[in-house]
JSON list of C-alpha atoms in Angstrom, two decimals:
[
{"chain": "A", "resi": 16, "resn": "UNK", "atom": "CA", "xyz": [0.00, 0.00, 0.00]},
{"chain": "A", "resi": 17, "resn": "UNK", "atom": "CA", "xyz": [1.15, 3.36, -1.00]},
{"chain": "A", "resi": 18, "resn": "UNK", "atom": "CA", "xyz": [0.05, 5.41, 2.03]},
{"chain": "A", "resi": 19, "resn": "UNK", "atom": "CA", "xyz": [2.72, 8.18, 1.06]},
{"chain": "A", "resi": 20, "resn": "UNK", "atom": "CA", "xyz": [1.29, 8.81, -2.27]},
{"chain": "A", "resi": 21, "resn": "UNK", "atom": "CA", "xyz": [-2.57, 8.76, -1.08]},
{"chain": "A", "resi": 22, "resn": "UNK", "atom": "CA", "xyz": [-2.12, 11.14, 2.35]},
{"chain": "A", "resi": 23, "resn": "UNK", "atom": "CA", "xyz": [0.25, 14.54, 1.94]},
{"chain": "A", "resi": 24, "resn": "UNK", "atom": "CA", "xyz": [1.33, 13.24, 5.37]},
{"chain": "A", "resi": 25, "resn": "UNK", "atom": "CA", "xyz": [1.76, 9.67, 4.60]},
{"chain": "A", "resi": 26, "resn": "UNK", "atom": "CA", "xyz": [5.70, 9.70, 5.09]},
{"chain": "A", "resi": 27, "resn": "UNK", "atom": "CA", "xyz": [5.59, 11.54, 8.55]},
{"chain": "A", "resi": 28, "resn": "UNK", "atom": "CA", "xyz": [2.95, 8.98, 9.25]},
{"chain": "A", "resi": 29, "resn": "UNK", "atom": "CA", "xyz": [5.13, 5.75, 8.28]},
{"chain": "A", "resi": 30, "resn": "UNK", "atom": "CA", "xyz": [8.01, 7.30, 10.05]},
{"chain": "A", "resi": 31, "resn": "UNK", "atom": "CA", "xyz": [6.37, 7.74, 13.17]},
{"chain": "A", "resi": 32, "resn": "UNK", "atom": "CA", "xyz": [3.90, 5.30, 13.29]},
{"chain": "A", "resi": 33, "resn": "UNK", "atom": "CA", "xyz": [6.44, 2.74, 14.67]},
{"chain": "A", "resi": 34, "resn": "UNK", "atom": "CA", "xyz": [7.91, 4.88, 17.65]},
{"chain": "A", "resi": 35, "resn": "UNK", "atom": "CA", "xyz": [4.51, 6.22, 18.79]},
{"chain": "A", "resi": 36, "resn": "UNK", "atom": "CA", "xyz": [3.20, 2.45, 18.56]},
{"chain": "A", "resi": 37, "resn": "UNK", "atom": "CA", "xyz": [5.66, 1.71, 20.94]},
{"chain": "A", "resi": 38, "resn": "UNK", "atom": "CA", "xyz": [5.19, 4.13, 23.62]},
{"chain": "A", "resi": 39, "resn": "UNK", "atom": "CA", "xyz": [1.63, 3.52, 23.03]},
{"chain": "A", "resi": 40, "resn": "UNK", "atom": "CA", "xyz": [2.35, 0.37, 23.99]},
{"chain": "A", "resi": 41, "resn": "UNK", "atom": "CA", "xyz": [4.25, 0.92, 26.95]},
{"chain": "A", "resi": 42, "resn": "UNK", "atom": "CA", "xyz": [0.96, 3.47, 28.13]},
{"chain": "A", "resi": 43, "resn": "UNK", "atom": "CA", "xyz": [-1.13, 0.96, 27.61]},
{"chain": "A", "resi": 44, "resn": "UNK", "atom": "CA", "xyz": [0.43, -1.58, 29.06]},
{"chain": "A", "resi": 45, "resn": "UNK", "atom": "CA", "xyz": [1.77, 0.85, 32.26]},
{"chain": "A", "resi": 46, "resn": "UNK", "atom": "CA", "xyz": [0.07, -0.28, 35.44]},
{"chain": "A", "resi": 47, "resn": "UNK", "atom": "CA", "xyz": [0.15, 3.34, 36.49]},
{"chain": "A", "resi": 48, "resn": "UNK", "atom": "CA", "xyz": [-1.96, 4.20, 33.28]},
{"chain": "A", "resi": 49, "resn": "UNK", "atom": "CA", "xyz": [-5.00, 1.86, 33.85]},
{"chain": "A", "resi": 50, "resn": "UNK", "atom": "CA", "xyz": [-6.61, 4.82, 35.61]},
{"chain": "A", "resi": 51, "resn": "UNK", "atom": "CA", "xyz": [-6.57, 6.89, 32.38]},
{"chain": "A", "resi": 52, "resn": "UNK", "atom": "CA", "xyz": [-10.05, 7.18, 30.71]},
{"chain": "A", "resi": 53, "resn": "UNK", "atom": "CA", "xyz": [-8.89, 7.25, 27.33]},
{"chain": "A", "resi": 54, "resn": "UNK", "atom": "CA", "xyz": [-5.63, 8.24, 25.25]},
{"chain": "A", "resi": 55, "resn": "UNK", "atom": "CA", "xyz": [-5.99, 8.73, 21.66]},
{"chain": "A", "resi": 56, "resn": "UNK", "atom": "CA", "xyz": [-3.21, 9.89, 18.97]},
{"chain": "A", "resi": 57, "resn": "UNK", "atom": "CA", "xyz": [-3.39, 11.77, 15.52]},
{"chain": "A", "resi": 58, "resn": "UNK", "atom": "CA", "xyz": [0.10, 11.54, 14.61]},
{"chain": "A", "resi": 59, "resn": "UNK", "atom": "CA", "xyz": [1.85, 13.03, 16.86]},
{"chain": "A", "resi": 60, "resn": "UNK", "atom": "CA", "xyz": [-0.99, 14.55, 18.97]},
{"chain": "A", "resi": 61, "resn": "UNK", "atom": "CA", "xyz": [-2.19, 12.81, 21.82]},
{"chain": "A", "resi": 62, "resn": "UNK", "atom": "CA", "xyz": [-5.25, 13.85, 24.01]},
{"chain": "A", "resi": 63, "resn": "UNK", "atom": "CA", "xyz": [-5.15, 11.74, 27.44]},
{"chain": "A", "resi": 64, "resn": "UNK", "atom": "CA", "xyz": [-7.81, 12.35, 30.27]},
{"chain": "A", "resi": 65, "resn": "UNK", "atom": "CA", "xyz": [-7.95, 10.86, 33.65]},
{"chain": "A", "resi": 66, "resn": "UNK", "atom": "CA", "xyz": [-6.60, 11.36, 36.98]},
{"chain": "A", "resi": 67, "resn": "UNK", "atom": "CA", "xyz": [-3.87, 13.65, 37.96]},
{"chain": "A", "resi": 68, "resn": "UNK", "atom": "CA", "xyz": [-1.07, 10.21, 39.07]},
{"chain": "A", "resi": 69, "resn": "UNK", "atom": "CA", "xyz": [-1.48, 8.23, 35.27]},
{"chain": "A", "resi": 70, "resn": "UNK", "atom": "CA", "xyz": [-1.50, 11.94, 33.30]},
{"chain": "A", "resi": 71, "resn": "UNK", "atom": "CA", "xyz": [2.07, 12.33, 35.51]},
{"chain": "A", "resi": 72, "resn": "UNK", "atom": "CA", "xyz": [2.47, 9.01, 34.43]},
{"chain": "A", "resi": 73, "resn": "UNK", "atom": "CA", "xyz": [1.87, 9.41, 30.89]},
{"chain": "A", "resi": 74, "resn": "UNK", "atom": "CA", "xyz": [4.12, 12.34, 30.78]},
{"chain": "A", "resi": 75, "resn": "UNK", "atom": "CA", "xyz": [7.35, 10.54, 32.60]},
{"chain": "A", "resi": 76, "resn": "UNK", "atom": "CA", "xyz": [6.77, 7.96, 29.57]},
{"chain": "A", "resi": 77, "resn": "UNK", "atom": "CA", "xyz": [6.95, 9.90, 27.09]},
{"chain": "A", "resi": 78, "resn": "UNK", "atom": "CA", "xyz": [10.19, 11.52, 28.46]},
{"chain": "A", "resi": 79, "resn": "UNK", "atom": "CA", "xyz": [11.23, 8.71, 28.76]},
{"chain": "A", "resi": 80, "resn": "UNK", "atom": "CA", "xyz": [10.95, 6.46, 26.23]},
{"chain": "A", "resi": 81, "resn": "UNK", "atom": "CA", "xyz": [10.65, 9.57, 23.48]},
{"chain": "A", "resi": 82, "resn": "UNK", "atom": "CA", "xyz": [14.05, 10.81, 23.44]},
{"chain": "A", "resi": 83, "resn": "UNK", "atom": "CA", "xyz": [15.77, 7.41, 22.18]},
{"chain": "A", "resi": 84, "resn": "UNK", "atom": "CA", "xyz": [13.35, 7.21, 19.62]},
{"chain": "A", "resi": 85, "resn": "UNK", "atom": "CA", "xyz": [13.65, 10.29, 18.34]},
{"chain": "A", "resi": 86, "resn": "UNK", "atom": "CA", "xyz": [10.49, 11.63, 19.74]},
{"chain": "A", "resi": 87, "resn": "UNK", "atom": "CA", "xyz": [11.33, 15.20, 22.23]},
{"chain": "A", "resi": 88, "resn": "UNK", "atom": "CA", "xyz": [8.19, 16.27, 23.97]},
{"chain": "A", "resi": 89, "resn": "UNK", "atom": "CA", "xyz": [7.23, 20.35, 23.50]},
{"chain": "A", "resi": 90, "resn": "UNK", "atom": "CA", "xyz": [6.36, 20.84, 26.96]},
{"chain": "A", "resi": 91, "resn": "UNK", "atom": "CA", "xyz": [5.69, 24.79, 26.05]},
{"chain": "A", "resi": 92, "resn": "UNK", "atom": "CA", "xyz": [2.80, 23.13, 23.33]},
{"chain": "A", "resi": 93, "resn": "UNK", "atom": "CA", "xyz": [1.24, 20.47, 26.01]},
{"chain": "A", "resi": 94, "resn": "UNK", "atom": "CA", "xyz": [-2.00, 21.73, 27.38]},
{"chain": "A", "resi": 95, "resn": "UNK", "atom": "CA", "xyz": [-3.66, 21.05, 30.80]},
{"chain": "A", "resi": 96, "resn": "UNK", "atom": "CA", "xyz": [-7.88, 21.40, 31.62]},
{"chain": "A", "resi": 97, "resn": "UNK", "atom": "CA", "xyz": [-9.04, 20.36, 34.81]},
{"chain": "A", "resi": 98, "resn": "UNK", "atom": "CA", "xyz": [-10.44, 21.88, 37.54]},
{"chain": "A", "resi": 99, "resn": "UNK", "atom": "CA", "xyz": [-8.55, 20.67, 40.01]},
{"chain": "A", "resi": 100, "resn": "UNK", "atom": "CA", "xyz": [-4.77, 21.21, 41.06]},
{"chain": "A", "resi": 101, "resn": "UNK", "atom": "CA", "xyz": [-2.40, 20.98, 37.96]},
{"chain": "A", "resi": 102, "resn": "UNK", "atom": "CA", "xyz": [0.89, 22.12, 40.36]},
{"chain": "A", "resi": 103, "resn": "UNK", "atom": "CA", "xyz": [2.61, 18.75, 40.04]},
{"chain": "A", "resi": 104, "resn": "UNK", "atom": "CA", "xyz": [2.87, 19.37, 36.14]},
{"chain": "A", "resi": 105, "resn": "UNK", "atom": "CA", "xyz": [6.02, 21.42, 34.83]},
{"chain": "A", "resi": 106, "resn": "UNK", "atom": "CA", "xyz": [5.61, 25.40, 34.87]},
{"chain": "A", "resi": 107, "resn": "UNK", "atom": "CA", "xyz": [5.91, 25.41, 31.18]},
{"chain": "A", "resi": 108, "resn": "UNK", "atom": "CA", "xyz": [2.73, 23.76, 30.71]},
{"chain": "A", "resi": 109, "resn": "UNK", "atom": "CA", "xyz": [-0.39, 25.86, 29.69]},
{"chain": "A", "resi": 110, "resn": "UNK", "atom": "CA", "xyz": [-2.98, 25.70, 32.11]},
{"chain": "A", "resi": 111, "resn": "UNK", "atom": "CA", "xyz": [-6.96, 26.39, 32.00]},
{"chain": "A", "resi": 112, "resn": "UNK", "atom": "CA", "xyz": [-9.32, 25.54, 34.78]},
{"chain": "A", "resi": 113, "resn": "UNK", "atom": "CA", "xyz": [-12.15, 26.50, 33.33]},
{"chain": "A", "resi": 114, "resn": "UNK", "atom": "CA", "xyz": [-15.04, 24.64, 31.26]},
{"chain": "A", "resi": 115, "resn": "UNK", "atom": "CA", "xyz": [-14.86, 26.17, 28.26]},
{"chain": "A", "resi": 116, "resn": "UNK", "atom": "CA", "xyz": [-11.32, 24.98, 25.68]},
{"chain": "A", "resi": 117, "resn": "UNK", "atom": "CA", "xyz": [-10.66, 23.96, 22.51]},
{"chain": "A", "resi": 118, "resn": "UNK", "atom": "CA", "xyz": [-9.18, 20.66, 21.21]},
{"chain": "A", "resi": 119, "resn": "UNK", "atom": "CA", "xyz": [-7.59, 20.76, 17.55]},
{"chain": "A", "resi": 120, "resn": "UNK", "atom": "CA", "xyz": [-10.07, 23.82, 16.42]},
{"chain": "A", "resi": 121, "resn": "UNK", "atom": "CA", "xyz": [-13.64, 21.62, 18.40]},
{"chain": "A", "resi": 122, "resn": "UNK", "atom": "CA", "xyz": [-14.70, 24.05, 20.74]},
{"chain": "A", "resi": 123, "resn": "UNK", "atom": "CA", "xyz": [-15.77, 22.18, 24.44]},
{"chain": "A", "resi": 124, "resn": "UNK", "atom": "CA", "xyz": [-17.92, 23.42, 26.47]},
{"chain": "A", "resi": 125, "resn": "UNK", "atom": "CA", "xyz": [-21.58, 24.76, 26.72]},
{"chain": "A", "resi": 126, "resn": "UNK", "atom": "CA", "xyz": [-23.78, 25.94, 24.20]},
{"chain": "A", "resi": 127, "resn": "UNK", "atom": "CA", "xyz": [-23.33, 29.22, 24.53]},
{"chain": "A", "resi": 128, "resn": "UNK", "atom": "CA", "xyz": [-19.19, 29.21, 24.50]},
{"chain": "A", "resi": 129, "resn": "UNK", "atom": "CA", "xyz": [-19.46, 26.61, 21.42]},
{"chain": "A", "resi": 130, "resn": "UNK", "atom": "CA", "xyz": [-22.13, 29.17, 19.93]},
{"chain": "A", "resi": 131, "resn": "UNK", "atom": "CA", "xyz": [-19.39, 32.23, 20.18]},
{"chain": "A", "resi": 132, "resn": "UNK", "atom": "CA", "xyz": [-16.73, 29.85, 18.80]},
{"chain": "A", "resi": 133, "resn": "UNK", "atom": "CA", "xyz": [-18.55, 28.92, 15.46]},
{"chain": "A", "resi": 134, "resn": "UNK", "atom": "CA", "xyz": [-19.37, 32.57, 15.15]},
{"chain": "A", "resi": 135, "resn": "UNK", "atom": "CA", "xyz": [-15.97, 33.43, 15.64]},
{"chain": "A", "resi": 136, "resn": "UNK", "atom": "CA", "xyz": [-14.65, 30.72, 13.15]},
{"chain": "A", "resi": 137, "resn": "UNK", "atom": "CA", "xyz": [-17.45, 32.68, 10.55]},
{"chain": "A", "resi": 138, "resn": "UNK", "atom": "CA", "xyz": [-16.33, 35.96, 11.16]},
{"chain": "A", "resi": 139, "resn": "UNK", "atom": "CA", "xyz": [-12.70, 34.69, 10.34]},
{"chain": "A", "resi": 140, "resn": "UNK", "atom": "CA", "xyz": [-13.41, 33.24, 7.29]},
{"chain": "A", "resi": 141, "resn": "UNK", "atom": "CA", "xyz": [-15.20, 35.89, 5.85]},
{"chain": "A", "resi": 142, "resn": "UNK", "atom": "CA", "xyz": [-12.67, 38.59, 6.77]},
{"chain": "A", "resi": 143, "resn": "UNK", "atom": "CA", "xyz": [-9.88, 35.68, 5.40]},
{"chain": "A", "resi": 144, "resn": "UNK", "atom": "CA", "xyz": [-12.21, 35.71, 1.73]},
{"chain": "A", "resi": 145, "resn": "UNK", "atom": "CA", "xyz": [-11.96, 39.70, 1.98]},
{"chain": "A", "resi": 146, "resn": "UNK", "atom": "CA", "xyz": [-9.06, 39.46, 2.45]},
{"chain": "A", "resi": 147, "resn": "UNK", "atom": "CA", "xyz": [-7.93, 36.91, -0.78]},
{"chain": "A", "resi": 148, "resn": "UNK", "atom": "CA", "xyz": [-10.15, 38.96, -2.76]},
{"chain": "A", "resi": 149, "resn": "UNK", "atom": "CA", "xyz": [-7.62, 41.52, -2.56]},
{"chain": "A", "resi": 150, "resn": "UNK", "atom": "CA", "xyz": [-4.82, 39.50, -3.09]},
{"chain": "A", "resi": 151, "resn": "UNK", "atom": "CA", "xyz": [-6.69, 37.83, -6.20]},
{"chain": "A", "resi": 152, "resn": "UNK", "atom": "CA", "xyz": [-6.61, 41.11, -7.87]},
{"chain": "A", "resi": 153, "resn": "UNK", "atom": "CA", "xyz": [-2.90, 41.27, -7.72]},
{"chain": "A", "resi": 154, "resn": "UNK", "atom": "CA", "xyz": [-1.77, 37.85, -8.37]},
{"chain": "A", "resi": 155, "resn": "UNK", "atom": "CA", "xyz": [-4.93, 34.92, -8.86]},
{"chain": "A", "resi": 156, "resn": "UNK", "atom": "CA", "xyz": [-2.45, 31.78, -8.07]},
{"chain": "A", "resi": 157, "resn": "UNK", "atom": "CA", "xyz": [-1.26, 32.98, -5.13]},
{"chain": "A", "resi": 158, "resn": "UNK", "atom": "CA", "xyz": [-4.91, 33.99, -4.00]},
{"chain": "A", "resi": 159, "resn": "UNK", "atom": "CA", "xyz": [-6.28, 30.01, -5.21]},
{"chain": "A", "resi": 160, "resn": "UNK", "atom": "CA", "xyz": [-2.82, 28.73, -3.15]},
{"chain": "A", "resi": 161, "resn": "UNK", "atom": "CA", "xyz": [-3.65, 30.34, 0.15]},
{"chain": "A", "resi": 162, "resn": "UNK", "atom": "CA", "xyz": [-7.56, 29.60, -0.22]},
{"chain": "A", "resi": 163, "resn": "UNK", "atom": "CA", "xyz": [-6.99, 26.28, -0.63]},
{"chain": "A", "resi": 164, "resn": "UNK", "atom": "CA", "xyz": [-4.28, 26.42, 2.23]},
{"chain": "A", "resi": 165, "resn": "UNK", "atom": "CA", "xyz": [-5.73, 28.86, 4.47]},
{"chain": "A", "resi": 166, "resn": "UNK", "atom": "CA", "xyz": [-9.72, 28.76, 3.99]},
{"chain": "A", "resi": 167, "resn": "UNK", "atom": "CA", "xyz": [-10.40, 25.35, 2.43]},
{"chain": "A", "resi": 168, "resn": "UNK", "atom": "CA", "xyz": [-13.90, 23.43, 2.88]},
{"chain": "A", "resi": 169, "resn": "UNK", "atom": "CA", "xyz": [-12.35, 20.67, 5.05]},
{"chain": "A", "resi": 170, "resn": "UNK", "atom": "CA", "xyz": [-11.88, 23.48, 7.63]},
{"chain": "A", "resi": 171, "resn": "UNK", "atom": "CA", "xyz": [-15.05, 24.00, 7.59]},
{"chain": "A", "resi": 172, "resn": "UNK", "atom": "CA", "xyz": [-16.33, 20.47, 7.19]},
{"chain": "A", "resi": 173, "resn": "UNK", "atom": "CA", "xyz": [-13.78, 19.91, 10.21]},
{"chain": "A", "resi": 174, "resn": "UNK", "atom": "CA", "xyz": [-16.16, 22.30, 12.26]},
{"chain": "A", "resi": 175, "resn": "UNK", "atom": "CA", "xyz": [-19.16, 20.71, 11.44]},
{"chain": "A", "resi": 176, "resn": "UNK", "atom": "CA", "xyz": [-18.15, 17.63, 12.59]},
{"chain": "A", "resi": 177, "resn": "UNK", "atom": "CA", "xyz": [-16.78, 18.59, 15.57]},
{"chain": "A", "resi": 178, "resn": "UNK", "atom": "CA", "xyz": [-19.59, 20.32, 16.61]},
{"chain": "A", "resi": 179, "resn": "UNK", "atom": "CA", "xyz": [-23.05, 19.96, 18.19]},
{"chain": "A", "resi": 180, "resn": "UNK", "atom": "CA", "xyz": [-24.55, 23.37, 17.13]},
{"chain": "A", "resi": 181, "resn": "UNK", "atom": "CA", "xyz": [-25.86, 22.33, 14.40]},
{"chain": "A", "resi": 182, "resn": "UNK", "atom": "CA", "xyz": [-28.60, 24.96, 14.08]},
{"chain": "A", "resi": 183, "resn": "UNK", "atom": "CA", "xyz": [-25.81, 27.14, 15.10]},
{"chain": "A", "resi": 184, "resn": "UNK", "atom": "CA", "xyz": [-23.54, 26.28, 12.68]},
{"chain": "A", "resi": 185, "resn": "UNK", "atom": "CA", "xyz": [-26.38, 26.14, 9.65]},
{"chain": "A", "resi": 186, "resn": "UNK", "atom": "CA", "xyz": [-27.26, 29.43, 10.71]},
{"chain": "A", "resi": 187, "resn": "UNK", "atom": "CA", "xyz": [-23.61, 30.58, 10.32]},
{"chain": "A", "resi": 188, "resn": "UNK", "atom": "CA", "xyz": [-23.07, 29.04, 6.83]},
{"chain": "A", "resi": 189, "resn": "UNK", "atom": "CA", "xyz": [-25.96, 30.83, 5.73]},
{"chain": "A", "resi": 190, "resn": "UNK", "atom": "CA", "xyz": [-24.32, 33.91, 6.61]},
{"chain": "A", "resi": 191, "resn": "UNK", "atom": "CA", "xyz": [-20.91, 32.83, 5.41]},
{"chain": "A", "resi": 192, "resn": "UNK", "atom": "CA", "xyz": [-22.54, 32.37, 1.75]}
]
């Protein structure tokens, strides 16, 4: 199978898909890490949610077991949500307690925050089309380039699906188009 020539990201994936199996693996497997409620991986993102001990866990694996692999954790990049005390995590770490956060551009939260964050995702994209139409007077290719970089349906589609407004988000398509 040729995963390289049907995915843009097919080689990262085939490199990496190895070393992350392994320290997969060793969460999985971790006795310390049977607390976790889930850990799931896109690449090299992970989201892992459970209790305070097998997230500290989780973390000393990666350090761990990373490194030799050729895997370095960004601790300035990791992200913390609870509500609860997060001091036992390095300072570096971004912290929110609150309800309201965003995972990989899906808002979580209540209605109201995920509301605002669809809006805010509209407003974007129609100041980003302003925006290109400008730039499309100038130069056309490099206006198609960065639409289809920059303001492409699967970012859209992305927020659809990722999403439980969906009057919310009908209503702001409608006033997208």
């Amino acid at each position: 199978m040729n995963l390289h020539r049907a995915n843009p990201l097919g080689q990262l994936q085939l490199h990496l898909a190895p070393h992350l199996a392994e320290i997969i693996s060793a969460i999985a497997e971790d006795v310390d890490c049977e607390s976790l409620l889930f850990h799931h991986w896109y690449i090299d993102d992970g989201v892992v949610a459970g209790p305070v001990a097998a997230i500290t866990r989780v973390l000393a694996i990666i350090q761990e077991r990373g490194p030799p692999l050729g895997l370095n954790i960004n601790i300035a990049k990791c992200e913390l949500f609870s509500l609860r005390d997060l001091s036992s995590f390095p300072e570096e770490m971004r912290r929110s307690n609150v309800p309201h956060f965003e995972i990989l551009e899906a808002p979580i939260g209540d209605l109201v925050f995920c509301a605002k964050f669809v809006a805010q995702k509209q407003s974007e994209a129609s100041k980003l089309l302003k925006e290109l139409e400008a730039v499309g007077s100038i130069d056309p290719q490099v206006a198609l380039l960065l639409l289809r970089q920059c303001g492409s349906y699967c970012r859209l589609v992305h927020l659809a699906t990722q999403t439980l407004l969906i009057a919310d988000f009908l209503k702001a398509t409608i006033d997208f188009e």
